[in-house]
Coordinates of C-alpha atoms in Angstrom, one line a residue:
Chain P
X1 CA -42.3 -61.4 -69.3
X2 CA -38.9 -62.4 -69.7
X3 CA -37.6 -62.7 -73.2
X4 CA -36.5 -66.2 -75.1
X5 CA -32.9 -67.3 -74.7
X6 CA -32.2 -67.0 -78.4
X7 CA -33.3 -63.4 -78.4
X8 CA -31.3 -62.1 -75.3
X9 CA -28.3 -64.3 -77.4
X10 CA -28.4 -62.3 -80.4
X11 CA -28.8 -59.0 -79.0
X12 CA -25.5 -59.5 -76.7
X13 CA -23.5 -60.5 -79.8
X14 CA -25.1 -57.6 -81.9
X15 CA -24.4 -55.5 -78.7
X16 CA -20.9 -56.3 -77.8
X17 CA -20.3 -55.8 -82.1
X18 CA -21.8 -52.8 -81.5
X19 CA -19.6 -51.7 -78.6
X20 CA -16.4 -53.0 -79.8
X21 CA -16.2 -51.4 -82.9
X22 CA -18.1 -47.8 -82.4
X23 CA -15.9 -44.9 -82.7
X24 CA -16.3 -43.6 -79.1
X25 CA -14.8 -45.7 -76.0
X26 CA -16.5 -47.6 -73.3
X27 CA -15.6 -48.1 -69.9
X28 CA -17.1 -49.9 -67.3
X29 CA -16.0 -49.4 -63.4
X30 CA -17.2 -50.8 -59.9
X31 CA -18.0 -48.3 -57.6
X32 CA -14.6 -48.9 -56.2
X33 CA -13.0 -47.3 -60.0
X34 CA -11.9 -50.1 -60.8
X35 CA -11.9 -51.0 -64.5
X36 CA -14.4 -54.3 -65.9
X37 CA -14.5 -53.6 -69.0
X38 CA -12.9 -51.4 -72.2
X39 CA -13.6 -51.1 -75.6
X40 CA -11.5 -51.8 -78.4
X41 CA -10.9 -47.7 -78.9
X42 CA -9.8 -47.7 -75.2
X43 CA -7.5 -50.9 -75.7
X44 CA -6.1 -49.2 -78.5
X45 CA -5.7 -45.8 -76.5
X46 CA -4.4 -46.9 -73.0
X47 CA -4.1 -50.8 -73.7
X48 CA -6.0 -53.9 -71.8
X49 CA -6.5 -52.0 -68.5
X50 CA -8.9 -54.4 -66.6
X51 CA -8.7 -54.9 -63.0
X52 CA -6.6 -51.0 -62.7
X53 CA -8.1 -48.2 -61.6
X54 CA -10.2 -45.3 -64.3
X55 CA -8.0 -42.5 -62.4
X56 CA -4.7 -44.6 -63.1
X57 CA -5.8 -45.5 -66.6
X58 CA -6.7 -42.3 -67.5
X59 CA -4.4 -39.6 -65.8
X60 CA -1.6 -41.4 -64.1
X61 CA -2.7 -40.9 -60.5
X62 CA -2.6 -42.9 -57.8
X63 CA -5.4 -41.6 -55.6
X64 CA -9.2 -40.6 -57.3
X65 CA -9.1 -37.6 -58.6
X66 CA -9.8 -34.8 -55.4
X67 CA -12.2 -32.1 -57.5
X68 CA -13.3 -32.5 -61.6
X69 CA -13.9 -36.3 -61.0
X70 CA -16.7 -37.4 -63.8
X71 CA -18.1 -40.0 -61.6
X72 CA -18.0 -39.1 -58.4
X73 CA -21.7 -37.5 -58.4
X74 CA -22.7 -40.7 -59.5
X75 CA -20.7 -42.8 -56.8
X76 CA -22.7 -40.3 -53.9
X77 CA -26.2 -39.9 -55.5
X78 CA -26.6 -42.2 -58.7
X79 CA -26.7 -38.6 -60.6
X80 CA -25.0 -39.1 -64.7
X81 CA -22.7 -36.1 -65.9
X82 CA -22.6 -35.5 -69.1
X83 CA -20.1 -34.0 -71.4
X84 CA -17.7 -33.6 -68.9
X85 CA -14.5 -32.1 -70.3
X86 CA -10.9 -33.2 -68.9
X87 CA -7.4 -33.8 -70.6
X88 CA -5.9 -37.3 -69.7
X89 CA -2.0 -38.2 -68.8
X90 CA -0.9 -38.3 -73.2
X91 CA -2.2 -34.9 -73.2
X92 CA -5.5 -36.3 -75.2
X93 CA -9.1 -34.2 -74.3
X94 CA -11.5 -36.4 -73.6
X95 CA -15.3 -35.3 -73.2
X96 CA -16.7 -38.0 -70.5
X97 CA -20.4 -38.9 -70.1
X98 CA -20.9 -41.0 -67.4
X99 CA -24.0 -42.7 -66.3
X100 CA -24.8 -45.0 -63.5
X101 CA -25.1 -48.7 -64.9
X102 CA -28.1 -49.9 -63.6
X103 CA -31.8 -49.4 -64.3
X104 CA -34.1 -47.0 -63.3
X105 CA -36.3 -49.6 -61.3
X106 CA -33.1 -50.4 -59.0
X107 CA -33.2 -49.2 -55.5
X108 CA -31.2 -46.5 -54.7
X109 CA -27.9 -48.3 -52.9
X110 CA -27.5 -50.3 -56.2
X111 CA -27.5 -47.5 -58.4
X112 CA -24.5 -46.5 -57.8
X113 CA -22.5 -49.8 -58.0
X114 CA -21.1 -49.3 -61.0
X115 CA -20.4 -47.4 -64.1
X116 CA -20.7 -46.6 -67.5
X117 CA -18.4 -44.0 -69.4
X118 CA -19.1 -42.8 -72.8
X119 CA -15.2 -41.5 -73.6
X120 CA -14.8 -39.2 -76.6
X121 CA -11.5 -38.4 -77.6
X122 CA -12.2 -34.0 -79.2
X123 CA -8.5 -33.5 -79.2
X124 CA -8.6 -32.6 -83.2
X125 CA -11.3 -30.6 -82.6
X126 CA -10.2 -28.7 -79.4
X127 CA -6.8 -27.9 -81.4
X128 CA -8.6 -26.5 -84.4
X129 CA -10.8 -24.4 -81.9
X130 CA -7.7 -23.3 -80.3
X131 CA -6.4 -23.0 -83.8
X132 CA -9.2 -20.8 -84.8
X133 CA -9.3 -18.6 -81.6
X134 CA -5.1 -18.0 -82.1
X135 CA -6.5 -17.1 -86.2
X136 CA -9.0 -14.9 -85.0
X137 CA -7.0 -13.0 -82.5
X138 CA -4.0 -12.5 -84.8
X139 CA -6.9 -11.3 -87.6
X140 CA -7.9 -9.3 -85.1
X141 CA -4.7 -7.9 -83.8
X142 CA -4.1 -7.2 -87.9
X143 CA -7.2 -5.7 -88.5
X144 CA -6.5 -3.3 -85.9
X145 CA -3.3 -2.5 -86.9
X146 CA -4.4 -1.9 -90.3
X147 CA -7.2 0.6 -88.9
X148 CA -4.8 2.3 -86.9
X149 CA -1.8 2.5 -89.7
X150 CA -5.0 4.1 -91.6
X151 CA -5.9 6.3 -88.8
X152 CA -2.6 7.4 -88.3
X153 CA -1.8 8.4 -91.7
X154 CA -5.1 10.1 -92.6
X155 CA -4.2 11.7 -89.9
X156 CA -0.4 12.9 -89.9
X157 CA -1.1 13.4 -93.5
X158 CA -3.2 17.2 -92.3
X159 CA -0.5 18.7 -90.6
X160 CA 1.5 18.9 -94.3
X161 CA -1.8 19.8 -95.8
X162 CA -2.5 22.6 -93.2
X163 CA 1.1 24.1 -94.3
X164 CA 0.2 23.6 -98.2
X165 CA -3.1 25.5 -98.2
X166 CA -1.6 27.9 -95.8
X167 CA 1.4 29.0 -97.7
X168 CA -1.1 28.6 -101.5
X169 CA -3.5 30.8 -99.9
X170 CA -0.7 33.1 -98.8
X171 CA 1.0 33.2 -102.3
X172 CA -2.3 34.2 -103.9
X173 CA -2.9 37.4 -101.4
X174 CA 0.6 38.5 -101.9
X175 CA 2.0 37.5 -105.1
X176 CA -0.7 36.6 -107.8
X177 CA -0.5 39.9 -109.0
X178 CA 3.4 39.9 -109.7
X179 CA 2.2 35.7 -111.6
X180 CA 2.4 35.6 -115.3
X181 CA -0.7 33.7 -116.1
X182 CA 1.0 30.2 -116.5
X183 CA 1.9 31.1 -112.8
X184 CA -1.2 31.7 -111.7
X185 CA -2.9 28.9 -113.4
X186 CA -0.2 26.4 -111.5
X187 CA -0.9 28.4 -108.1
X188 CA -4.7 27.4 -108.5
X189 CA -4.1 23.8 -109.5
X190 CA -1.9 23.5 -106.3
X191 CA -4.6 24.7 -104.2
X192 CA -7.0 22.2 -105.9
X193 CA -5.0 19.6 -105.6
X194 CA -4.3 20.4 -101.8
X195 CA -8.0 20.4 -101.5
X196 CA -8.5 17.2 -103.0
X197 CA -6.2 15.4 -101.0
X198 CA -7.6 17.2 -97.9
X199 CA -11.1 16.0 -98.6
X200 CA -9.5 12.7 -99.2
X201 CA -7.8 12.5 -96.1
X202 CA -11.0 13.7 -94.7
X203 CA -12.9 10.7 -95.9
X204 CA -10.0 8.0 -95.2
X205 CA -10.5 9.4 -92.0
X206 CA -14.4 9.1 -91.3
X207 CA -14.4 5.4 -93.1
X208 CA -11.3 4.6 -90.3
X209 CA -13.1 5.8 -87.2
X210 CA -16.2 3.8 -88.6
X211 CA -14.3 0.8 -86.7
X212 CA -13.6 2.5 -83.5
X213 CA -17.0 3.9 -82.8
X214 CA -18.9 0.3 -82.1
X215 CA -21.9 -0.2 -79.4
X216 CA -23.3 3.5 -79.5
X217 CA -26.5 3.1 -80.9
X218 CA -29.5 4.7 -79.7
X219 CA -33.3 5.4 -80.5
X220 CA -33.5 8.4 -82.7
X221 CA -35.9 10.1 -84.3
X222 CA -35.5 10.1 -88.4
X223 CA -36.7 13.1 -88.7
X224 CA -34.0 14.6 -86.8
X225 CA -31.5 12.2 -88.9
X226 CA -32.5 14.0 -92.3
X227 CA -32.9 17.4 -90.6
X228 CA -29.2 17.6 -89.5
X229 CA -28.0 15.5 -92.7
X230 CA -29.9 18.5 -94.5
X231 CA -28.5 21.2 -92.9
X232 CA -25.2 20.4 -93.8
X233 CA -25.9 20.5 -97.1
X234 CA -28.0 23.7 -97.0
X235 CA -25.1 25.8 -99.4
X236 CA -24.9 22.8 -102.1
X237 CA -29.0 22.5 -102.2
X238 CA -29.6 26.2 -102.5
X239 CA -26.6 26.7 -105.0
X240 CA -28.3 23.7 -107.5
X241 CA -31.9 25.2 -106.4
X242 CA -32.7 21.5 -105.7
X243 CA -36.4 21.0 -104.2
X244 CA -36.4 18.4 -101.2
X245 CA -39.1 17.0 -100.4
X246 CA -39.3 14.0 -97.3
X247 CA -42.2 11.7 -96.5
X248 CA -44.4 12.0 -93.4
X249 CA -44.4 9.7 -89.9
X250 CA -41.1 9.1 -90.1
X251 CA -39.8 6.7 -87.3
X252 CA -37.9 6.3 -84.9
X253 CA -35.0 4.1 -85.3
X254 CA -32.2 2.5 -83.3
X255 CA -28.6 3.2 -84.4
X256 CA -25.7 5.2 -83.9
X257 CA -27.1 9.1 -84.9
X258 CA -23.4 10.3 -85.8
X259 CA -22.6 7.7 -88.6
X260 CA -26.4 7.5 -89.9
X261 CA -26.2 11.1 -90.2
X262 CA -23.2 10.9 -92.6
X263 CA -24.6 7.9 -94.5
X264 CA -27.6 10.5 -95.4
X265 CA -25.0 13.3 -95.9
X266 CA -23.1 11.1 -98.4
X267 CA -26.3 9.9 -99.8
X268 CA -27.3 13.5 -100.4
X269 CA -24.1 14.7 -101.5
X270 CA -24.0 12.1 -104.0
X271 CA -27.6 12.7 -105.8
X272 CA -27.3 16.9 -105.6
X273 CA -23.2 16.2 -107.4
X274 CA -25.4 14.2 -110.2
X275 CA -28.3 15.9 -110.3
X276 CA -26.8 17.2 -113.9
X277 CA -25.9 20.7 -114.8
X278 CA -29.3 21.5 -117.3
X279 CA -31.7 20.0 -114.9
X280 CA -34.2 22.3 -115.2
X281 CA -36.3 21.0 -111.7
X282 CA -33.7 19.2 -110.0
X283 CA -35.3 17.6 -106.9
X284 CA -34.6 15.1 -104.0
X285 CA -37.2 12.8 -101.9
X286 CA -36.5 11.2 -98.9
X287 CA -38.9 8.2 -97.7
X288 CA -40.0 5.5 -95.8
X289 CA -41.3 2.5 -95.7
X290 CA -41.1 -0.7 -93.1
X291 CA -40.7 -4.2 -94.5
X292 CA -39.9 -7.4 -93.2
X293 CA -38.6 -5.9 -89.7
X294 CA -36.8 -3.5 -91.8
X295 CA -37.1 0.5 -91.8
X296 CA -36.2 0.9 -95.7
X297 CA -35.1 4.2 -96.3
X298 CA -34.9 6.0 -100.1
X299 CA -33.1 9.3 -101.3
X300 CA -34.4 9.9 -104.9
X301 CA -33.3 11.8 -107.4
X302 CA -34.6 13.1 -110.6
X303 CA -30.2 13.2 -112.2
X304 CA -28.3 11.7 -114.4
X305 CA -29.1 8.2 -113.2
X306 CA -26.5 5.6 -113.4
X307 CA -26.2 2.4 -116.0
X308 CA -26.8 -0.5 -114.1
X309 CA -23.6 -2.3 -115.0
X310 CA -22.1 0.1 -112.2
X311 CA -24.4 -0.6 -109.3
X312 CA -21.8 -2.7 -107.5
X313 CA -18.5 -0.5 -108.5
X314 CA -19.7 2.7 -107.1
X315 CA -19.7 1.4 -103.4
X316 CA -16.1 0.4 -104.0
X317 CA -13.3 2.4 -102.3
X318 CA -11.9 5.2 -104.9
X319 CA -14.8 4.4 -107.6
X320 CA -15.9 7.2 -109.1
X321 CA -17.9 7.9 -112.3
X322 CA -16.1 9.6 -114.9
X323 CA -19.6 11.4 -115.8
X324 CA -18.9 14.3 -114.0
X325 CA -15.9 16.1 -113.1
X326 CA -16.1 17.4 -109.8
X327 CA -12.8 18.0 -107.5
X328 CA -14.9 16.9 -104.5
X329 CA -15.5 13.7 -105.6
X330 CA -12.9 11.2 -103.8
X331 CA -14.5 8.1 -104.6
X332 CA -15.0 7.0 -100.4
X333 CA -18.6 8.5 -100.0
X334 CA -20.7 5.4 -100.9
X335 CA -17.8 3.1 -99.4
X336 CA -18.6 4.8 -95.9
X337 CA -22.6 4.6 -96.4
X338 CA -22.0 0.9 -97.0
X339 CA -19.8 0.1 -94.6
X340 CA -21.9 2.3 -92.0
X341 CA -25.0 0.5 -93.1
X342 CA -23.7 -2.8 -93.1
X343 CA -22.0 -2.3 -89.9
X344 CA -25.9 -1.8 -88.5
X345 CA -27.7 -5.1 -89.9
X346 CA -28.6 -3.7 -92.7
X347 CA -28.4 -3.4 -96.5
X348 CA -27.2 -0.9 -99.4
X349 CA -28.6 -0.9 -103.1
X350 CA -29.6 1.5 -106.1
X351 CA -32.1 1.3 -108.5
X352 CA -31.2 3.3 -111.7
X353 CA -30.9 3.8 -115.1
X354 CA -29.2 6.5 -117.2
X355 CA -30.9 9.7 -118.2
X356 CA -33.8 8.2 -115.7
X357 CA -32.4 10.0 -111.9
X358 CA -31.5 7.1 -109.3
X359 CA -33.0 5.8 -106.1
X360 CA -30.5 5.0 -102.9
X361 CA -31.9 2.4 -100.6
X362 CA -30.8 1.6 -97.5
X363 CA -32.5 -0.5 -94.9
X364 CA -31.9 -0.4 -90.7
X365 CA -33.4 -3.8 -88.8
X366 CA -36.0 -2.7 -86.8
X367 CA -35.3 -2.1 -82.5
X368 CA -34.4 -5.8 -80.8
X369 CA -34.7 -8.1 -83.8
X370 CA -31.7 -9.6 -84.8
X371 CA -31.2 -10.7 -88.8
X372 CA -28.5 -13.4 -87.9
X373 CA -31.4 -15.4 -85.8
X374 CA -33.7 -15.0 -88.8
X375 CA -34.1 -17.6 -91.8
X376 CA -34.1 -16.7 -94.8
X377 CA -31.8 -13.4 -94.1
Chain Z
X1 CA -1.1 41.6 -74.2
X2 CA 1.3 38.6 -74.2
X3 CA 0.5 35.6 -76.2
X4 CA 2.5 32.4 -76.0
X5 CA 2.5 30.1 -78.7
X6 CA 3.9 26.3 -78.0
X7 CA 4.1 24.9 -81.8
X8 CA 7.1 22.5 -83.4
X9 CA 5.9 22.7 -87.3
X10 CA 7.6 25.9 -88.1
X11 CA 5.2 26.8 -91.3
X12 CA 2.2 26.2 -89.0
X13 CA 4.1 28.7 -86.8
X14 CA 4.4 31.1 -90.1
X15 CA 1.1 31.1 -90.7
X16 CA -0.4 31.7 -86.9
X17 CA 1.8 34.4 -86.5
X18 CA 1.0 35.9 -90.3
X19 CA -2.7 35.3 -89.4
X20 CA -2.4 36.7 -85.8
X21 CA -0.8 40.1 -87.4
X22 CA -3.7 40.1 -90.0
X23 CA -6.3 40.1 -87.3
X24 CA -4.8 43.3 -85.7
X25 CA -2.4 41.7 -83.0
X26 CA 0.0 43.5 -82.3
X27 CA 1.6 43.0 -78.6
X28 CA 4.7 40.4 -77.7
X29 CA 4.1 37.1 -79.2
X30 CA 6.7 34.5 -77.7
X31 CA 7.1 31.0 -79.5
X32 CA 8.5 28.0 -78.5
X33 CA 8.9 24.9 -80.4
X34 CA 9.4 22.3 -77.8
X35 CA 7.5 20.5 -74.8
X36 CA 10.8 21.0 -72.4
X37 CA 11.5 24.0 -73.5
X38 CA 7.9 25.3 -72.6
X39 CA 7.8 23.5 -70.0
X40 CA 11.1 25.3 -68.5
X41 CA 9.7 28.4 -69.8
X42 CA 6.5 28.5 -67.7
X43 CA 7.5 26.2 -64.6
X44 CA 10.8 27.2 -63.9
X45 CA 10.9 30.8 -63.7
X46 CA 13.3 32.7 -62.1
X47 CA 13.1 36.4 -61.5
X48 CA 16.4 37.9 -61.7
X49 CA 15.6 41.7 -61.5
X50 CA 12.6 43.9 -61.9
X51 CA 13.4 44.5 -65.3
X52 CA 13.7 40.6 -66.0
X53 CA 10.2 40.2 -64.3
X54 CA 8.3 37.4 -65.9
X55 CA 5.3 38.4 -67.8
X56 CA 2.8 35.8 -67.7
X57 CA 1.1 35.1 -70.7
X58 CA -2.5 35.8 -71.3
X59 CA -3.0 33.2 -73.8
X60 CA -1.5 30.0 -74.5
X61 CA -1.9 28.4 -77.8
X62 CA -0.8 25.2 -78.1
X63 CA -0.6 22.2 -80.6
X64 CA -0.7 19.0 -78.7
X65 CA 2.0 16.8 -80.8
X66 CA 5.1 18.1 -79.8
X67 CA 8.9 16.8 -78.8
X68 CA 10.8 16.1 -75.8
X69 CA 7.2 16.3 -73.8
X70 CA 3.7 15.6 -75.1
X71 CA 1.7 18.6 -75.0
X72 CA -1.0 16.8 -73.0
X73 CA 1.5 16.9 -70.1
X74 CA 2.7 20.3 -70.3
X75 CA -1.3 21.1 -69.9
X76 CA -1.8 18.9 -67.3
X77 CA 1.2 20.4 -65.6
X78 CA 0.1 23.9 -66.6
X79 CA -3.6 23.4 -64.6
X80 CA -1.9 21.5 -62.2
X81 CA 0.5 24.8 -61.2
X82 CA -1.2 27.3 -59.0
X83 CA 0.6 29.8 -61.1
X84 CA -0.5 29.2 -63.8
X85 CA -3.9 27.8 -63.9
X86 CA -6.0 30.4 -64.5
X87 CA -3.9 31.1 -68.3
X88 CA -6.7 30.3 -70.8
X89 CA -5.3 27.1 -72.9
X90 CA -6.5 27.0 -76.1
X91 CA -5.5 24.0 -77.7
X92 CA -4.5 24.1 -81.6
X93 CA -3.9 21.3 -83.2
X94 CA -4.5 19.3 -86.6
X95 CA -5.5 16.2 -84.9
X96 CA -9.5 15.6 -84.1
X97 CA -9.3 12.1 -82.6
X98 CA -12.0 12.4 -80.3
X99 CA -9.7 10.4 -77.7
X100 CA -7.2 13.8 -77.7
X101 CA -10.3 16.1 -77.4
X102 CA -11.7 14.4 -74.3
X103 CA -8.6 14.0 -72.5
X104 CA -7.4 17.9 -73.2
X105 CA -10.7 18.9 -71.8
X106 CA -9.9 16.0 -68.9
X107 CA -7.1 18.0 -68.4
X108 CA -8.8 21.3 -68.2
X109 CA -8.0 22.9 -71.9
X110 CA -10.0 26.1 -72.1
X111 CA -10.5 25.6 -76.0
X112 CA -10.2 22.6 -78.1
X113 CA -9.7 24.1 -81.8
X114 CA -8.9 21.5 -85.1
X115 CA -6.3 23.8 -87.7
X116 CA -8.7 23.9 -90.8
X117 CA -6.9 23.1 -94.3
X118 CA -8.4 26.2 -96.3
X119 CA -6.2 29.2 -95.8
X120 CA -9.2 31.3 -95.2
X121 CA -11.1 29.4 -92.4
X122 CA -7.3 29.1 -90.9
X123 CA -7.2 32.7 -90.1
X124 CA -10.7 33.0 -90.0
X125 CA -10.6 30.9 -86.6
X126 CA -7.5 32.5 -85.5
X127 CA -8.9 36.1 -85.8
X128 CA -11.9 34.8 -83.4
X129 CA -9.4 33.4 -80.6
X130 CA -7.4 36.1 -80.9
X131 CA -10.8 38.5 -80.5
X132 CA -12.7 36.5 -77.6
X133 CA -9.8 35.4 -75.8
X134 CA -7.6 39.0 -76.0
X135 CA -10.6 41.3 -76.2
X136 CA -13.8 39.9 -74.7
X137 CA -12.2 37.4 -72.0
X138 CA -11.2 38.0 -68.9
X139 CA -8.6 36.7 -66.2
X140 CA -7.2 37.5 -63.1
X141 CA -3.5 38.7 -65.0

């Protein structure tokens, strides 16, 4: 049924309103390219091109554009292309949608008689992506600079440290007898010191090969996680008699099995160094638990607990807690576990309070799910 | 016994050679400080007499950071030579980048070995090259 007059009246006028003042620009070409009609943003780009050809109009050619020509699948088989990328002759991206102007009860030879293009001038937003992608890669190219100037100097920094130890130690086995005692109190401080700054150095450069070691995870069994985090620390459990106890069916998990190792070192490190000096049963448990698609792992201690207004601080670089003085303590340990657990998915948190030991949490996303996808994450 | 030690820090050099006497070495120790210069004093040797005959060594320690030419290609050179391939390498150095471990074994080290910072474990590890590679290993020299 065809419509009243009126009607088809006032939806050309709201129509042509419509076109005329939208944000995007309208073309319309006979099959032959030429242009019937422009939109005011096309005017306003290119100026009143009726009756010239799109390829003229658009990229200052004289012939149809040879490959990369928007309309031609339309012009052979009546088939739109959308979104069709192409830079025009002022330098300007366009994205081009072109369908064929006719309805979908035509027969086939008129369907391609002529055409509508939907133009969308994305030169802003092509420039701030190429803006952004030039950011990132000069982030980038920083970043690993930075990691490598780290690298470097943790690293150039041992050779000075192997001659400062070497020549202590050898001052002590020939000279420390002929050492008043002032002497011999500064020879020891100098070894100290050397050892601090080697255990420092040390732990600069774990936390800087962190970033080089990416795309090595694997599926490991926790249990074999906590037994080679354990027996590193075999000489610092027995010498604090600490009882470890750690929970049954243990998993098996998907990471890298070198850096989860020395989270759980650090993690372990951290609760036997405050486990407090009159602790009469001083004792470590290591558990799990699955949540949410995550393993949660704990290392408990029965220490000297932590007051919660430090929770954050201590898994900043060079934070330590004055609570106990201990030459090993360099203040990188907990800045490694985060940044080793973080660097998997995953999350780092303590719940403590002082006088009451502290619990270490850190969580791994289960094998093949993937937090960013998740909501709520 | 002849061990030839390629090393540019000169206190790293004290404390090898003080350690190397400690563990009961005694024989010709020969120390160069350069990559050229060890790389002239293995590759271009020139007998000029009987008495000047060149004694290869049976050992060569060496670090990997060194002038004039990079240890890595003195190495490379030294496994390349068939002279001297079959000297036992052992490289010493303070540097555990796992890049300059892989690539001294790619090369054909014998030993990859990190210089530890306490004094003790320092001549602790050079007592046991000096024992396995003088005393309980064995090559065709």
């Amino acid at each position: 049924m065809t419509p009243p007059k009126k009607t088809i009246k006032l939806e050309d006028y709201h129509l042509s309103t419509v076109l005329m003042n939208m944000g995007d620009g309208i073309i319309m070409k006979d099959k032959r390219r030429k242009v019937e009609f422009l939109n005011q943003p096309l005017i306003e780009m290119y100026g009143d091109q009726v009756g010239q050809h799109c390829f003229e109009m658009f990229f200052g050619r004289t012939s149809p554009c040879e490959e990369d020509c928007p309309i031609k699948e339309i012009l052979e088989n009546g088939k739109p292309s959308f979104k069709h990328l192409k830079k025009d002759k002022y330098g300007h991206w366009l994205e081009i949608t072109a369908v064929p102007a006719c309805r979908e009860t035509d027969k086939p030879e008129d369907k391609s008689t002529s055409v509508i293009g939907i133009i969308r001038d994305i030169t802003k937003r092509m420039n701030l992506e190429s803006e952004l992608r030039n950011r990132n890669m000069e982030l980038k190219i920083k970043n690993d600079e930075l990691e490598n100037f780290v690298y470097t100097v943790s690293h150039d920094l041992r050779s000075p440290l192997v001659s400062l130890q070497g020549l202590a130690g050898a001052l002590m086995e020939d000279c420390y007898s002929q050492l008043d005692d002032q002497g011999k109190e500064y020879l020891l401080d100098i070894k100290n010191s050397v050892h601090r700054m080697g255990l420092l150095v040390r732990d600069l450069l774990d936390l800087s090969r962190l970033s080089k070691a990416q795309n090595q995870n694997e599926d490991v069994s926790a249990k074999r996680i906590i037994q080679d985090s354990v027996e590193q620390l075999t000489l610092s459990l027995k010498e604090k008699n600490v009882k470890l106890t750690i929970g049954e069916d243990m998993p098996t998990v998907y990471c890298n099995r070198e850096q989860i190792v020395l989270a759980l070192v650090n993690l372990l490190h951290n609760a036997i160094k405050f486990m407090g000096d009159d602790n009469p049963y001083p004792s470590i448990a290591i558990n799990h638990t699955i949540k949410d698609n995550y393993h949660i792992f704990s290392v408990q201690d029965n220490g000297i607990g932590i007051e919660e207004r430090y929770f954050k601080k201590i898994f900043e670089i060079f934070q330590t807690l004055n609570e106990v003085k201990d030459v090993n303590s360099t203040g990188v340990g907990l800045t490694i576990v985060k940044r080793i657990i973080e660097g998997h998915k995953g999350q780092v948190w303590v719940e403590s309070a002082k006088g009451k030991g502290s619990t270490f949490y850190f969580s791994l996303p289960v094998k093949d799910y993937n937090p960013l996808f998740s909501p709520g994450h | 016994m002849h061990i030839l030690l390629i090393e540019d820090d000169p206190v790293h050099i004290k404390l090898v050679e003080r350690a190397l006497k400690k563990s009961g070495f005694n024989n010709r120790l020969t120390i160069i400080q350069d990559g050229e210069e060890a790389f002239n004093y293995l590759l271009n040797q020139e007998v000029k007499s009987p008495e000047e005959e060149f004694i290869y060594p049976h050992l060569i320690l060496m670090d990997i950071n060194l002038p004039k030419v990079n240890g890595l290609e003195i190495l490379r050179r030294i496994k390349q030579s068939p002279k001297l391939q079959y000297i036992p390498v052992v490289i010493l150095t303070t540097s555990s980048n796992r890049t300059d471990l892989e690539k001294c074994y790619e090369f054909h080290a014998n030993s990859y070995i990190t210089k530890p910072l306490g004094y003790e474990e320092f001549n602790q590890k050079i007592r046991s090259i000096e024992h396995y590679w003088m005393n309980v290993n064995e090559t065709p020299y």
